[in-house]
């Protein structure tokens, strides 16, 4: 006797309850897989309060970056100049464009001046 199967591959004598349970399990697995493969949705709606908090954070980071940039001319130009440029970039991205740009510029100039003048200093000593 031949085993008859329906369109899902189930034998005809399988109980409908088991069939529904297996179908629900398969759908759950497919939903979990699709959730893992899909991209996260980022909300672009901001409240006014969040915008003000972001702007304040950008200004604070900008002033700290500018302080690092000025200090990099006198103390540890490589470390502080690179830090000023990085913090200035963060401030620029958070909305504090002027402070961020100045911090990046001053920090990179201090870093470049140190790296350009350091070989000249050691060359003149020898």
PDB file of C-alpha atoms in Angstrom:
ATOM      1  CA  UNK A   1       0.000   0.000   0.000  1.00  0.00           C
ATOM      2  CA  UNK A   2       1.307   3.390  -0.986  1.00  0.00           C
ATOM      3  CA  UNK A   3       1.688   6.148   1.615  1.00  0.00           C
ATOM      4  CA  UNK A   4      -0.386   9.126   0.475  1.00  0.00           C
ATOM      5  CA  UNK A   5       0.922  12.611   1.353  1.00  0.00           C
ATOM      6  CA  UNK A   6      -0.629  16.047   1.039  1.00  0.00           C
ATOM      7  CA  UNK A   7       0.969  19.249  -0.346  1.00  0.00           C
ATOM      8  CA  UNK A   8       3.019  19.844   2.845  1.00  0.00           C
ATOM      9  CA  UNK A   9       4.504  16.368   2.780  1.00  0.00           C
ATOM     10  CA  UNK A  10       2.409  15.052   5.663  1.00  0.00           C
ATOM     11  CA  UNK A  11       0.815  11.647   5.571  1.00  0.00           C
ATOM     12  CA  UNK A  12      -2.959  11.778   5.319  1.00  0.00           C
ATOM     13  CA  UNK A  13      -3.424  10.008   8.626  1.00  0.00           C
ATOM     14  CA  UNK A  14      -1.529  12.649  10.688  1.00  0.00           C
ATOM     15  CA  UNK A  15      -3.814  14.444  13.051  1.00  0.00           C
ATOM     16  CA  UNK A  16      -4.679  18.075  12.156  1.00  0.00           C
ATOM     17  CA  UNK A  17      -3.617  19.232  15.632  1.00  0.00           C
ATOM     18  CA  UNK A  18      -0.056  17.960  15.143  1.00  0.00           C
ATOM     19  CA  UNK A  19       0.029  19.496  11.690  1.00  0.00           C
ATOM     20  CA  UNK A  20      -0.975  22.932  13.053  1.00  0.00           C
ATOM     21  CA  UNK A  21       1.610  22.676  15.831  1.00  0.00           C
ATOM     22  CA  UNK A  22       4.384  21.847  13.351  1.00  0.00           C
ATOM     23  CA  UNK A  23       3.272  24.666  11.044  1.00  0.00           C
ATOM     24  CA  UNK A  24       3.337  27.171  13.962  1.00  0.00           C
ATOM     25  CA  UNK A  25       6.816  25.987  14.952  1.00  0.00           C
ATOM     26  CA  UNK A  26       8.080  26.410  11.384  1.00  0.00           C
ATOM     27  CA  UNK A  27       6.607  29.922  11.143  1.00  0.00           C
ATOM     28  CA  UNK A  28       8.207  30.891  14.460  1.00  0.00           C
ATOM     29  CA  UNK A  29      11.609  29.694  13.238  1.00  0.00           C
ATOM     30  CA  UNK A  30      11.208  31.642  10.000  1.00  0.00           C
ATOM     31  CA  UNK A  31      10.210  34.778  11.928  1.00  0.00           C
ATOM     32  CA  UNK A  32      13.238  34.467  14.217  1.00  0.00           C
ATOM     33  CA  UNK A  33      15.549  34.001  11.243  1.00  0.00           C
ATOM     34  CA  UNK A  34      14.102  37.002   9.437  1.00  0.00           C
ATOM     35  CA  UNK A  35      14.460  39.121  12.586  1.00  0.00           C
ATOM     36  CA  UNK A  36      18.127  38.147  12.841  1.00  0.00           C
ATOM     37  CA  UNK A  37      18.810  38.915   9.198  1.00  0.00           C
ATOM     38  CA  UNK A  38      16.917  42.193   8.958  1.00  0.00           C
ATOM     39  CA  UNK A  39      18.548  45.553   9.598  1.00  0.00           C
ATOM     40  CA  UNK A  40      17.740  47.451  12.748  1.00  0.00           C
ATOM     41  CA  UNK A  41      15.335  50.314  12.268  1.00  0.00           C
ATOM     42  CA  UNK A  42      16.591  53.576  13.710  1.00  0.00           C
ATOM     43  CA  UNK A  43      14.053  56.161  14.650  1.00  0.00           C
ATOM     44  CA  UNK A  44      14.785  59.576  13.176  1.00  0.00           C
ATOM     45  CA  UNK A  45      12.217  61.387  15.312  1.00  0.00           C
ATOM     46  CA  UNK A  46      13.876  63.527  17.968  1.00  0.00           C
ATOM     47  CA  UNK A  47      12.273  65.609  20.622  1.00  0.00           C
ATOM     48  CA  UNK A  48      13.359  69.185  21.167  1.00  0.00           C
ATOM     49  CA  UNK A  49      14.804  68.233  24.525  1.00  0.00           C
ATOM     50  CA  UNK A  50      17.113  65.639  22.943  1.00  0.00           C
ATOM     51  CA  UNK A  51      18.315  68.178  20.385  1.00  0.00           C
ATOM     52  CA  UNK A  52      19.221  70.616  23.148  1.00  0.00           C
ATOM     53  CA  UNK A  53      21.057  67.890  25.063  1.00  0.00           C
ATOM     54  CA  UNK A  54      23.015  66.945  21.935  1.00  0.00           C
ATOM     55  CA  UNK A  55      23.918  70.579  21.272  1.00  0.00           C
ATOM     56  CA  UNK A  56      25.082  71.049  24.863  1.00  0.00           C
ATOM     57  CA  UNK A  57      27.182  67.893  24.693  1.00  0.00           C
ATOM     58  CA  UNK A  58      28.707  69.096  21.426  1.00  0.00           C
ATOM     59  CA  UNK A  59      29.662  72.440  22.957  1.00  0.00           C
ATOM     60  CA  UNK A  60      31.216  70.830  26.014  1.00  0.00           C
ATOM     61  CA  UNK A  61      33.246  68.426  23.909  1.00  0.00           C
ATOM     62  CA  UNK A  62      34.225  71.330  21.652  1.00  0.00           C
ATOM     63  CA  UNK A  63      35.593  73.409  24.521  1.00  0.00           C
ATOM     64  CA  UNK A  64      37.453  70.422  25.970  1.00  0.00           C
ATOM     65  CA  UNK A  65      38.927  69.700  22.541  1.00  0.00           C
ATOM     66  CA  UNK A  66      39.978  73.326  22.157  1.00  0.00           C
ATOM     67  CA  UNK A  67      41.672  73.213  25.580  1.00  0.00           C
ATOM     68  CA  UNK A  68      43.537  70.068  24.519  1.00  0.00           C
ATOM     69  CA  UNK A  69      44.530  71.743  21.249  1.00  0.00           C
ATOM     70  CA  UNK A  70      45.985  74.817  22.969  1.00  0.00           C
ATOM     71  CA  UNK A  71      47.749  72.661  25.567  1.00  0.00           C
ATOM     72  CA  UNK A  72      49.218  70.512  22.790  1.00  0.00           C
ATOM     73  CA  UNK A  73      51.397  73.459  21.736  1.00  0.00           C
ATOM     74  CA  UNK A  74      53.189  73.316  25.087  1.00  0.00           C
ATOM     75  CA  UNK A  75      52.879  69.780  26.408  1.00  0.00           C
ATOM     76  CA  UNK A  76      52.927  66.360  24.674  1.00  0.00           C
ATOM     77  CA  UNK A  77      52.039  67.502  21.158  1.00  0.00           C
ATOM     78  CA  UNK A  78      51.590  64.003  19.740  1.00  0.00           C
ATOM     79  CA  UNK A  79      49.220  62.753  22.403  1.00  0.00           C
ATOM     80  CA  UNK A  80      47.304  65.950  23.064  1.00  0.00           C
ATOM     81  CA  UNK A  81      47.238  67.100  19.432  1.00  0.00           C
ATOM     82  CA  UNK A  82      45.774  63.784  18.271  1.00  0.00           C
ATOM     83  CA  UNK A  83      43.291  63.803  21.171  1.00  0.00           C
ATOM     84  CA  UNK A  84      42.264  67.369  20.337  1.00  0.00           C
ATOM     85  CA  UNK A  85      41.717  66.428  16.691  1.00  0.00           C
ATOM     86  CA  UNK A  86      39.629  63.407  17.662  1.00  0.00           C
ATOM     87  CA  UNK A  87      37.526  65.280  20.214  1.00  0.00           C
ATOM     88  CA  UNK A  88      37.175  68.171  17.781  1.00  0.00           C
ATOM     89  CA  UNK A  89      35.817  65.769  15.175  1.00  0.00           C
ATOM     90  CA  UNK A  90      33.276  64.457  17.688  1.00  0.00           C
ATOM     91  CA  UNK A  91      32.234  68.016  18.544  1.00  0.00           C
ATOM     92  CA  UNK A  92      31.938  68.854  14.846  1.00  0.00           C
ATOM     93  CA  UNK A  93      29.719  65.813  14.269  1.00  0.00           C
ATOM     94  CA  UNK A  94      27.498  66.747  17.232  1.00  0.00           C
ATOM     95  CA  UNK A  95      26.770  70.194  15.904  1.00  0.00           C
ATOM     96  CA  UNK A  96      29.446  72.430  17.393  1.00  0.00           C
ATOM     97  CA  UNK A  97      31.004  73.158  14.018  1.00  0.00           C
ATOM     98  CA  UNK A  98      33.252  76.135  14.843  1.00  0.00           C
ATOM     99  CA  UNK A  99      34.739  74.762  18.056  1.00  0.00           C
ATOM    100  CA  UNK A 100      35.263  71.368  16.470  1.00  0.00           C
ATOM    101  CA  UNK A 101      36.941  72.785  13.376  1.00  0.00           C
ATOM    102  CA  UNK A 102      39.247  75.014  15.411  1.00  0.00           C
ATOM    103  CA  UNK A 103      40.200  72.155  17.721  1.00  0.00           C
ATOM    104  CA  UNK A 104      40.921  69.835  14.784  1.00  0.00           C
ATOM    105  CA  UNK A 105      42.969  72.510  13.025  1.00  0.00           C
ATOM    106  CA  UNK A 106      45.046  73.595  16.008  1.00  0.00           C
ATOM    107  CA  UNK A 107      45.590  70.013  17.175  1.00  0.00           C
ATOM    108  CA  UNK A 108      46.727  68.803  13.760  1.00  0.00           C
ATOM    109  CA  UNK A 109      49.008  71.818  13.263  1.00  0.00           C
ATOM    110  CA  UNK A 110      50.642  71.170  16.649  1.00  0.00           C
ATOM    111  CA  UNK A 111      51.056  67.497  15.782  1.00  0.00           C
ATOM    112  CA  UNK A 112      52.480  68.247  12.328  1.00  0.00           C
ATOM    113  CA  UNK A 113      54.836  70.924  13.662  1.00  0.00           C
ATOM    114  CA  UNK A 114      56.186  68.548  16.281  1.00  0.00           C
ATOM    115  CA  UNK A 115      56.695  65.734  13.783  1.00  0.00           C
ATOM    116  CA  UNK A 116      58.348  68.098  11.276  1.00  0.00           C
ATOM    117  CA  UNK A 117      60.615  69.865  13.774  1.00  0.00           C
ATOM    118  CA  UNK A 118      61.672  66.829  15.796  1.00  0.00           C
ATOM    119  CA  UNK A 119      64.086  65.461  13.140  1.00  0.00           C
ATOM    120  CA  UNK A 120      65.598  68.933  12.708  1.00  0.00           C
ATOM    121  CA  UNK A 121      66.234  69.148  16.442  1.00  0.00           C
ATOM    122  CA  UNK A 122      68.022  65.790  16.556  1.00  0.00           C
ATOM    123  CA  UNK A 123      69.895  66.557  13.322  1.00  0.00           C
ATOM    124  CA  UNK A 124      71.385  69.751  14.765  1.00  0.00           C
ATOM    125  CA  UNK A 125      72.533  67.942  17.929  1.00  0.00           C
ATOM    126  CA  UNK A 126      74.693  65.463  16.047  1.00  0.00           C
TER     127      UNK A 126
END
